[in-house]
Amino acid sequence: MVDSWVNLAERIGVDLHVELGGPGGRRAALIRALREAVRGGRLPPGTRLPPYRSLAADLGVARNTVADAYAELVAEGWLTARQGSGTRVAMGVLSAPSGQPGRTENRRGAGRTPVKAPLHARGPRYDLRQGTPDASSFPRSAWLASYRRALQQAPNEVFGPGDPAGRRELREALAEYLARARGVRAEPGRIVICSGFAHALRLLFAPGGGVLGGPLAVEAYGLDFHRGLLAAAGVRTTPLALDADGARVERLARERAVLLTPAHQFPTGGPLHASRRTTVIDWARARGGVVLEDDYDGEFRYDRKPVGAVQGLDPERVIYLGSVSKSLSPALRLGWMVLPERYVDGVLAAKGEREAWVSVLDQLSLADLIGSGAYDRHVRRMRQRYRGRRDRLVEALAARAPQVAVTGIAAGLHAVLRLPPGTERSVLKAAAWQGVALDGLAAFRHPESDMATEDGLVVGYATPSEHAYGAALDALCRILPPDAGPGPAPG
Amino acid sequence: MVDSWVNLAERIGVDLHVELGGPGGRRAALIRALREAVRGGRLPPGTRLPPYRSLAADLGVARNTVADAYAELVAEGWLTARQGSGTRVAMGVLSAPSGQPGRTENRRGAGRTPVKAPLHARGPRYDLRQGTPDASSFPRSAWLASYRRALQQAPNEVFGPGDPAGRRELREALAEYLARARGVRAEPGRIVICSGFAHALRLLFAPGGGVLGGPLAVEAYGLDFHRGLLAAAGVRTTPLALDADGARVERLARERAVLLTPAHQFPTGGPLHASRRTTVIDWARARGGVVLEDDYDGEFRYDRKPVGAVQGLDPERVIYLGSVSKSLSPALRLGWMVLPERYVDGVLAAKGEREAWVSVLDQLSLADLIGSGAYDRHVRRMRQRYRGRRDRLVEALAARAPQVAVTGIAAGLHAVLRLPPGTERSVLKAAAWQGVALDGLAAFRHPESDMATEDGLVVGYATPSEHAYGAALDALCRILPPDAGPGPAPG
């Protein structure tokens, strides 16, 4: 029997006692330890657990052991998992009867209002996590109308084997739309439909058959979900520091490709400066490199003219990637790549000879939605709505937490709240106690980055439904630190 | 400059002159050579080209070079490609003006009626390829009704991030349906939704992260598309011989898994005998092996009681795989796995944390279609229709080509026509000249199998639309060889 103390303090601020030699093997021991840590309050609700790869390395056990343990605890209701946001202690565990996921002993939260989330609540009380659009705003009528037209007008061959590049109708609609709305130089023959950004990454870096290889430069802040996916595909990522002009692409050297979010750096929020755009294209031309442009929320720009796609500067050096996951819903699983000519066949080969992957009816529906103008109308309506939410966020903070600077607000579905140094972790704990789900900046930081650490919160203002947004803002303001540091200089 | 004569006679009966050192590199040279071979009639319309991996090995060039050449010629209209059926010379090239894909010099077909397929015809004149259901029979009204109900009744959370296992509603509907219709012992927690059989294979054998590894035993006859996909994933396949009782599973030895089509061997058509079912489960239990059960057309059984799934014998030793690709349409990209408990987490991890892959609305629609009984009604209607087509095929052959034995007709969407030894290739050439697209048995044979070669045709009777079926049967009878071998004994 080997008892080990696993220090999770660096990541989540708790020590976790794991008897890895206990009955039932390591998986069972880990499940027991995590369950007890949640029940005993050492892992408060909302706490983000380390990625299973990291914890496996820390514990010296197989990744699957940790993945299994997490999955089991998700199934039991102790933990929740979500794309881009990792695994967290469930909010609902606070109010369950003992023996089941139960009310924690309120050790740290004495004096605060206890959370009364319903048992087996699907999500947190106030959901300000980034990554998804307002689910209550999906344009059901418009989508159904397009789907009906697509289904009724489809020739029979639609129901036969599909084109792995995707339906011509959709590729033509996208070529027109992306040129008009995003400045992309697209032609249907260079567009490949896929099920979303992650699918595109998998196709581009498919082991053995992909068209790209590592090392891949990425921005020092980004989604760890993407970094994990690349690591699983055997692609090493190297971090590029960020400054006020965006990623420091002048530092690119021997990397073979670079993944950027030029319209709206994720998550810090600025656009890539024009000079940097030229620089990265020059690098690609000189070194035979390629730029992956993740245009994840390019439609949502509030204060300025749209920032066009870098792809427009040189379509042979940029792979442009987009999807409907922010503009309509991630539930549709529909995205696209605009590829340099030389990559088209390789991507189609990686996609798998005759595999369409995406429902042909959905492809035809989106083509109809774009062609009928309903897609543009929906985007405009959502842009207004999200702009209104952003304004309410900025106003609430100005009135109730003026010491907190808000950045990255010119575009997108989230903002970054800059916190006094050293306060991020305690603010996240307060958020968990208050039932507010959101991420700290640290969760997005590339582990190898040498940038100075900055404390901050990433606030997704699109996720709550319209009626729940006000309460979420109130809860957010309650968890922010009082003005303890050097405040703004007086008048 | 190196000139090479590449002997393709073994595969497709032609010599192909390739100047691999010509202007523009190997890819350009190969495109030129193939284009000339089509234009000059050396590669007649409908001819199946070798898989690009094989041709690349024959030519000593990179796979991508051949894949690129094929893709270019598909784009130009000289070749067509289709899942499960490989790359073929296009039918439409026969009637084009010179300079474009053009009328071939009718060297071998003198005296036959020249084919007058329209320019840029999407497919062959008579399509008897296996692999797809009748595209004209997709139940548009029922599907639209289910889609509308699903969309209108969906709670908002449907449009947020999805469950990587798939929607609970669909997994519950499938558990009930598969138990009732296919004898599968399923529970929703062990079902994972995916985009089809190929996606399931990719998840199970994902390099680095999959739950299974090779070597994988496969039936000596099967889809080369699947073998190619497995090879790309680094999985070695070993062929299992077939006899009248199905795959000879008693020969399984050190393989770690076996892929079978127990309900209806693909493509030869028999069910796996009950004793073999027991044998393969015993093997799996004794050796820690796992059975992959590809139930690709299990709903379509005509003459006997349904053959239940092997999975019912031991759900912990069998991975059951199904999809709507035969029952509804491959255009939906919707399939499922029923997994042994111990594989669920690993498959979900390979699927990618929070990636749903399949449109959530399609999942809810299929759940509604099954729950409302419309799915069963559609399957019953199609079973009647396909049974009628099978009967017409058998009758036509009995009347007009009694020397040809038809096998594998008790189930499914295709039959096998047994040909006199040594005639398969010439029959396929005649088929190409007549505009009849179908495959010979040789196209499905595992390259390492030691079974004696048998000549035959795989006739897919589901693919033509209802009104085109009679003409396709007439064309089929015209290409069959006259009774040159030992006929049936008189009296």
PDB file of C-alpha atoms in Angstrom, chain A residues 27 52-53 64 67-69 71-72 74 81-84 86 122 132-138 140-141 143-144 147-148 150-163 168 195 198-199 202-203 207-210 225 228-229 232 328-333 342 345-346 349-362 365 465, chain B residues 27 52-53 64 67-69 71-72 74 81-84 86 122 132-138 140-141 143-144 147-148 150-163 168 195 198-199 202 207-211 225 228-229 232 328-333 342 345-346 349-362 365 465:
ATOM      1  CA  ARG A  27      -9.010   4.136 -10.565  1.00  0.00           C
ATOM      2  CA  TYR A  52      -6.577  14.518 -17.005  1.00  0.00           C
ATOM      3  CA  ARG A  53      -3.288  14.355 -18.837  1.00  0.00           C
ATOM      4  CA  ASN A  64      -7.197   6.459 -18.956  1.00  0.00           C
ATOM      5  CA  ALA A  67     -10.179   9.918 -17.555  1.00  0.00           C
ATOM      6  CA  ASP A  68     -12.199   6.991 -16.225  1.00  0.00           C
ATOM      7  CA  ALA A  69     -12.296   8.458 -12.748  1.00  0.00           C
ATOM      8  CA  ALA A  71     -16.102  10.173 -16.238  1.00  0.00           C
ATOM      9  CA  GLU A  72     -17.392   8.110 -13.362  1.00  0.00           C
ATOM     10  CA  VAL A  74     -19.446  13.059 -13.938  1.00  0.00           C
ATOM     11  CA  ALA A  81     -17.525  18.498 -18.042  1.00  0.00           C
ATOM     12  CA  ARG A  82     -17.830  20.904 -20.909  1.00  0.00           C
ATOM     13  CA  GLN A  83     -15.945  21.593 -24.114  1.00  0.00           C
ATOM     14  CA  GLY A  84     -13.376  24.306 -23.747  1.00  0.00           C
ATOM     15  CA  GLY A  86     -12.671  21.363 -18.739  1.00  0.00           C
ATOM     16  CA  ARG A 122     -27.554  20.509 -15.368  1.00  0.00           C
ATOM     17  CA  THR A 132     -21.345  29.294 -26.749  1.00  0.00           C
ATOM     18  CA  PRO A 133     -23.941  31.656 -28.133  1.00  0.00           C
ATOM     19  CA  ASP A 134     -27.235  32.315 -26.399  1.00  0.00           C
ATOM     20  CA  ALA A 135     -28.971  28.965 -26.801  1.00  0.00           C
ATOM     21  CA  SER A 136     -32.373  30.595 -26.410  1.00  0.00           C
ATOM     22  CA  SER A 137     -31.794  32.664 -29.566  1.00  0.00           C
ATOM     23  CA  PHE A 138     -31.456  29.866 -32.086  1.00  0.00           C
ATOM     24  CA  ARG A 140     -35.899  27.962 -34.971  1.00  0.00           C
ATOM     25  CA  SER A 141     -38.458  29.248 -37.453  1.00  0.00           C
ATOM     26  CA  TRP A 143     -33.940  27.210 -39.742  1.00  0.00           C
ATOM     27  CA  LEU A 144     -37.005  25.012 -40.035  1.00  0.00           C
ATOM     28  CA  TYR A 147     -34.698  22.821 -43.763  1.00  0.00           C
ATOM     29  CA  ARG A 148     -38.165  22.247 -45.189  1.00  0.00           C
ATOM     30  CA  ALA A 150     -34.026  22.019 -48.698  1.00  0.00           C
ATOM     31  CA  LEU A 151     -35.734  18.711 -48.033  1.00  0.00           C
ATOM     32  CA  GLN A 152     -38.591  19.331 -50.412  1.00  0.00           C
ATOM     33  CA  GLN A 153     -36.460  20.635 -53.260  1.00  0.00           C
ATOM     34  CA  ALA A 154     -33.584  18.187 -52.940  1.00  0.00           C
ATOM     35  CA  PRO A 155     -33.075  15.941 -55.962  1.00  0.00           C
ATOM     36  CA  ASN A 156     -33.029  12.235 -55.140  1.00  0.00           C
ATOM     37  CA  GLU A 157     -29.271  12.003 -55.565  1.00  0.00           C
ATOM     38  CA  VAL A 158     -28.948  13.987 -52.329  1.00  0.00           C
ATOM     39  CA  PHE A 159     -29.860  10.781 -50.488  1.00  0.00           C
ATOM     40  CA  GLY A 160     -27.123   8.799 -52.173  1.00  0.00           C
ATOM     41  CA  PRO A 161     -23.410   8.883 -51.438  1.00  0.00           C
ATOM     42  CA  GLY A 162     -22.122  12.393 -50.821  1.00  0.00           C
ATOM     43  CA  ASP A 163     -19.223  14.504 -51.978  1.00  0.00           C
ATOM     44  CA  ARG A 168     -21.738  22.300 -54.005  1.00  0.00           C
ATOM     45  CA  SER A 195     -18.144  19.240 -38.534  1.00  0.00           C
ATOM     46  CA  ALA A 198     -11.853  20.565 -33.990  1.00  0.00           C
ATOM     47  CA  HIS A 199     -12.652  18.335 -36.963  1.00  0.00           C
ATOM     48  CA  ARG A 202      -7.892  16.722 -36.881  1.00  0.00           C
ATOM     49  CA  LEU A 203      -8.007  16.592 -40.667  1.00  0.00           C
ATOM     50  CA  PRO A 207      -1.265  11.350 -38.028  1.00  0.00           C
ATOM     51  CA  GLY A 208       0.335   9.814 -41.066  1.00  0.00           C
ATOM     52  CA  GLY A 209      -2.021  11.406 -43.545  1.00  0.00           C
ATOM     53  CA  GLY A 210      -2.493  15.047 -42.658  1.00  0.00           C
ATOM     54  CA  PHE A 225      -8.995  21.883 -25.572  1.00  0.00           C
ATOM     55  CA  GLY A 228      -4.852  18.895 -26.054  1.00  0.00           C
ATOM     56  CA  LEU A 229      -6.299  17.784 -29.366  1.00  0.00           C
ATOM     57  CA  ALA A 232      -3.023  13.843 -29.015  1.00  0.00           C
ATOM     58  CA  LEU A 328     -26.082  29.733 -34.895  1.00  0.00           C
ATOM     59  CA  SER A 329     -25.314  26.881 -32.524  1.00  0.00           C
ATOM     60  CA  PRO A 330     -22.623  24.286 -31.803  1.00  0.00           C
ATOM     61  CA  ALA A 331     -25.450  21.721 -31.914  1.00  0.00           C
ATOM     62  CA  LEU A 332     -25.445  21.748 -35.730  1.00  0.00           C
ATOM     63  CA  ARG A 333     -21.832  20.530 -36.054  1.00  0.00           C
ATOM     64  CA  ARG A 342      -2.337  22.458 -52.830  1.00  0.00           C
ATOM     65  CA  ASP A 345      -6.734  16.761 -52.130  1.00  0.00           C
ATOM     66  CA  GLY A 346      -4.789  15.899 -49.009  1.00  0.00           C
ATOM     67  CA  ALA A 349      -7.994  12.093 -48.467  1.00  0.00           C
ATOM     68  CA  ALA A 350      -7.706  12.535 -44.687  1.00  0.00           C
ATOM     69  CA  LYS A 351     -11.448  13.071 -44.520  1.00  0.00           C
ATOM     70  CA  GLY A 352     -11.896   9.636 -45.999  1.00  0.00           C
ATOM     71  CA  GLU A 353     -12.667   9.072 -49.669  1.00  0.00           C
ATOM     72  CA  ARG A 354     -16.443   9.355 -49.693  1.00  0.00           C
ATOM     73  CA  GLU A 355     -17.265  10.423 -46.183  1.00  0.00           C
ATOM     74  CA  ALA A 356     -19.402  13.504 -45.972  1.00  0.00           C
ATOM     75  CA  TRP A 357     -19.378  13.700 -42.135  1.00  0.00           C
ATOM     76  CA  VAL A 358     -21.988  16.452 -42.079  1.00  0.00           C
ATOM     77  CA  SER A 359     -25.660  15.790 -42.763  1.00  0.00           C
ATOM     78  CA  VAL A 360     -26.324  16.711 -46.366  1.00  0.00           C
ATOM     79  CA  LEU A 361     -29.708  18.123 -45.383  1.00  0.00           C
ATOM     80  CA  ASP A 362     -28.052  20.455 -42.888  1.00  0.00           C
ATOM     81  CA  SER A 365     -30.388  24.108 -45.191  1.00  0.00           C
ATOM     82  CA  SER A 465     -30.506  33.431 -21.646  1.00  0.00           C
TER      83      SER A 465
ATOM     84  CA  ARG B  27       1.801  13.841 -60.822  1.00  0.00           C
ATOM     85  CA  TYR B  52      -4.273   4.632 -55.065  1.00  0.00           C
ATOM     86  CA  ARG B  53      -2.185   2.915 -52.426  1.00  0.00           C
ATOM     87  CA  ASN B  64      -0.431  11.541 -52.518  1.00  0.00           C
ATOM     88  CA  ALA B  67      -4.393  10.492 -54.989  1.00  0.00           C
ATOM     89  CA  ASP B  68      -3.812  13.933 -56.481  1.00  0.00           C
ATOM     90  CA  ALA B  69      -3.850  12.556 -60.010  1.00  0.00           C
ATOM     91  CA  ALA B  71      -8.671  13.767 -57.803  1.00  0.00           C
ATOM     92  CA  GLU B  72      -7.640  15.963 -60.692  1.00  0.00           C
ATOM     93  CA  VAL B  74     -12.321  13.325 -61.179  1.00  0.00           C
ATOM     94  CA  ALA B  81     -15.213   8.147 -57.293  1.00  0.00           C
ATOM     95  CA  ARG B  82     -17.633   6.653 -54.837  1.00  0.00           C
ATOM     96  CA  GLN B  83     -17.424   5.252 -51.346  1.00  0.00           C
ATOM     97  CA  GLY B  84     -16.997   1.515 -51.274  1.00  0.00           C
ATOM     98  CA  GLY B  86     -13.400   3.001 -55.644  1.00  0.00           C
ATOM     99  CA  ARG B 122     -23.181  12.241 -62.656  1.00  0.00           C
ATOM    100  CA  THR B 132     -26.701   2.497 -50.949  1.00  0.00           C
ATOM    101  CA  PRO B 133     -30.443   2.263 -50.515  1.00  0.00           C
ATOM    102  CA  ASP B 134     -32.883   3.531 -53.108  1.00  0.00           C
ATOM    103  CA  ALA B 135     -32.346   7.282 -52.874  1.00  0.00           C
ATOM    104  CA  SER B 136     -35.788   7.938 -54.306  1.00  0.00           C
ATOM    105  CA  SER B 137     -37.407   6.214 -51.305  1.00  0.00           C
ATOM    106  CA  PHE B 138     -36.157   8.474 -48.546  1.00  0.00           C
ATOM    107  CA  ARG B 140     -39.192  12.882 -46.762  1.00  0.00           C
ATOM    108  CA  SER B 141     -42.552  13.580 -45.182  1.00  0.00           C
ATOM    109  CA  TRP B 143     -38.510  12.747 -41.594  1.00  0.00           C
ATOM    110  CA  LEU B 144     -39.642  16.344 -41.932  1.00  0.00           C
ATOM    111  CA  TYR B 147     -37.564  17.083 -37.544  1.00  0.00           C
ATOM    112  CA  ARG B 148     -40.253  19.714 -37.041  1.00  0.00           C
ATOM    113  CA  ALA B 150     -37.900  17.764 -32.564  1.00  0.00           C
ATOM    114  CA  LEU B 151     -37.068  21.371 -33.363  1.00  0.00           C
ATOM    115  CA  GLN B 152     -40.242  22.771 -31.891  1.00  0.00           C
ATOM    116  CA  GLN B 153     -40.134  20.718 -28.710  1.00  0.00           C
ATOM    117  CA  ALA B 154     -36.418  20.954 -28.034  1.00  0.00           C
ATOM    118  CA  PRO B 155     -35.491  22.721 -24.818  1.00  0.00           C
ATOM    119  CA  ASN B 156     -33.034  25.589 -25.242  1.00  0.00           C
ATOM    120  CA  GLU B 157     -30.158  23.591 -23.824  1.00  0.00           C
ATOM    121  CA  VAL B 158     -30.226  21.530 -27.017  1.00  0.00           C
ATOM    122  CA  PHE B 159     -28.531  24.471 -28.732  1.00  0.00           C
ATOM    123  CA  GLY B 160     -25.710  24.598 -26.217  1.00  0.00           C
ATOM    124  CA  PRO B 161     -22.748  22.245 -25.943  1.00  0.00           C
ATOM    125  CA  GLY B 162     -23.696  18.624 -26.504  1.00  0.00           C
ATOM    126  CA  ASP B 163     -23.039  15.325 -24.813  1.00  0.00           C
ATOM    127  CA  ARG B 168     -30.086  10.730 -24.229  1.00  0.00           C
ATOM    128  CA  SER B 195     -21.451   9.718 -37.859  1.00  0.00           C
ATOM    129  CA  ALA B 198     -16.225   4.540 -40.679  1.00  0.00           C
ATOM    130  CA  HIS B 199     -16.308   7.055 -37.832  1.00  0.00           C
ATOM    131  CA  ARG B 202     -11.705   5.535 -36.501  1.00  0.00           C
ATOM    132  CA  PRO B 207      -3.787   6.049 -33.171  1.00  0.00           C
ATOM    133  CA  GLY B 208      -2.468   6.572 -29.683  1.00  0.00           C
ATOM    134  CA  GLY B 209      -5.856   6.913 -28.060  1.00  0.00           C
ATOM    135  CA  GLY B 210      -8.130   4.186 -29.371  1.00  0.00           C
ATOM    136  CA  VAL B 211      -9.441   1.381 -27.224  1.00  0.00           C
ATOM    137  CA  PHE B 225     -12.605   1.054 -48.130  1.00  0.00           C
ATOM    138  CA  GLY B 228      -7.806   1.059 -46.277  1.00  0.00           C
ATOM    139  CA  LEU B 229      -9.138   3.086 -43.386  1.00  0.00           C
ATOM    140  CA  ALA B 232      -4.207   4.283 -42.500  1.00  0.00           C
ATOM    141  CA  LEU B 328     -32.728   5.658 -44.413  1.00  0.00           C
ATOM    142  CA  SER B 329     -29.823   7.300 -46.219  1.00  0.00           C
ATOM    143  CA  PRO B 330     -26.071   7.728 -45.962  1.00  0.00           C
ATOM    144  CA  ALA B 331     -26.724  11.456 -46.377  1.00  0.00           C
ATOM    145  CA  LEU B 332     -27.746  11.756 -42.729  1.00  0.00           C
ATOM    146  CA  ARG B 333     -24.365  10.643 -41.337  1.00  0.00           C
ATOM    147  CA  ARG B 342     -15.089  -0.969 -20.242  1.00  0.00           C
ATOM    148  CA  ASP B 345     -14.894   6.121 -21.543  1.00  0.00           C
ATOM    149  CA  GLY B 346     -12.072   5.399 -23.969  1.00  0.00           C
ATOM    150  CA  ALA B 349     -12.124  10.298 -24.994  1.00  0.00           C
ATOM    151  CA  ALA B 350     -11.178   9.446 -28.582  1.00  0.00           C
ATOM    152  CA  LYS B 351     -14.304  11.206 -29.778  1.00  0.00           C
ATOM    153  CA  GLY B 352     -13.001  14.335 -28.186  1.00  0.00           C
ATOM    154  CA  GLU B 353     -14.205  15.588 -24.815  1.00  0.00           C
ATOM    155  CA  ARG B 354     -17.262  17.592 -25.795  1.00  0.00           C
ATOM    156  CA  GLU B 355     -17.597  16.933 -29.504  1.00  0.00           C
ATOM    157  CA  ALA B 356     -20.995  15.703 -30.551  1.00  0.00           C
ATOM    158  CA  TRP B 357     -20.072  15.200 -34.250  1.00  0.00           C
ATOM    159  CA  VAL B 358     -23.662  14.542 -35.227  1.00  0.00           C
ATOM    160  CA  SER B 359     -26.255  17.301 -35.478  1.00  0.00           C
ATOM    161  CA  VAL B 360     -28.245  17.281 -32.281  1.00  0.00           C
ATOM    162  CA  LEU B 361     -31.408  18.050 -34.242  1.00  0.00           C
ATOM    163  CA  ASP B 362     -30.872  14.979 -36.413  1.00  0.00           C
ATOM    164  CA  SER B 365     -35.417  13.613 -35.149  1.00  0.00           C
ATOM    165  CA  SER B 465     -34.776   4.160 -58.653  1.00  0.00           C
TER     166      SER B 465
END
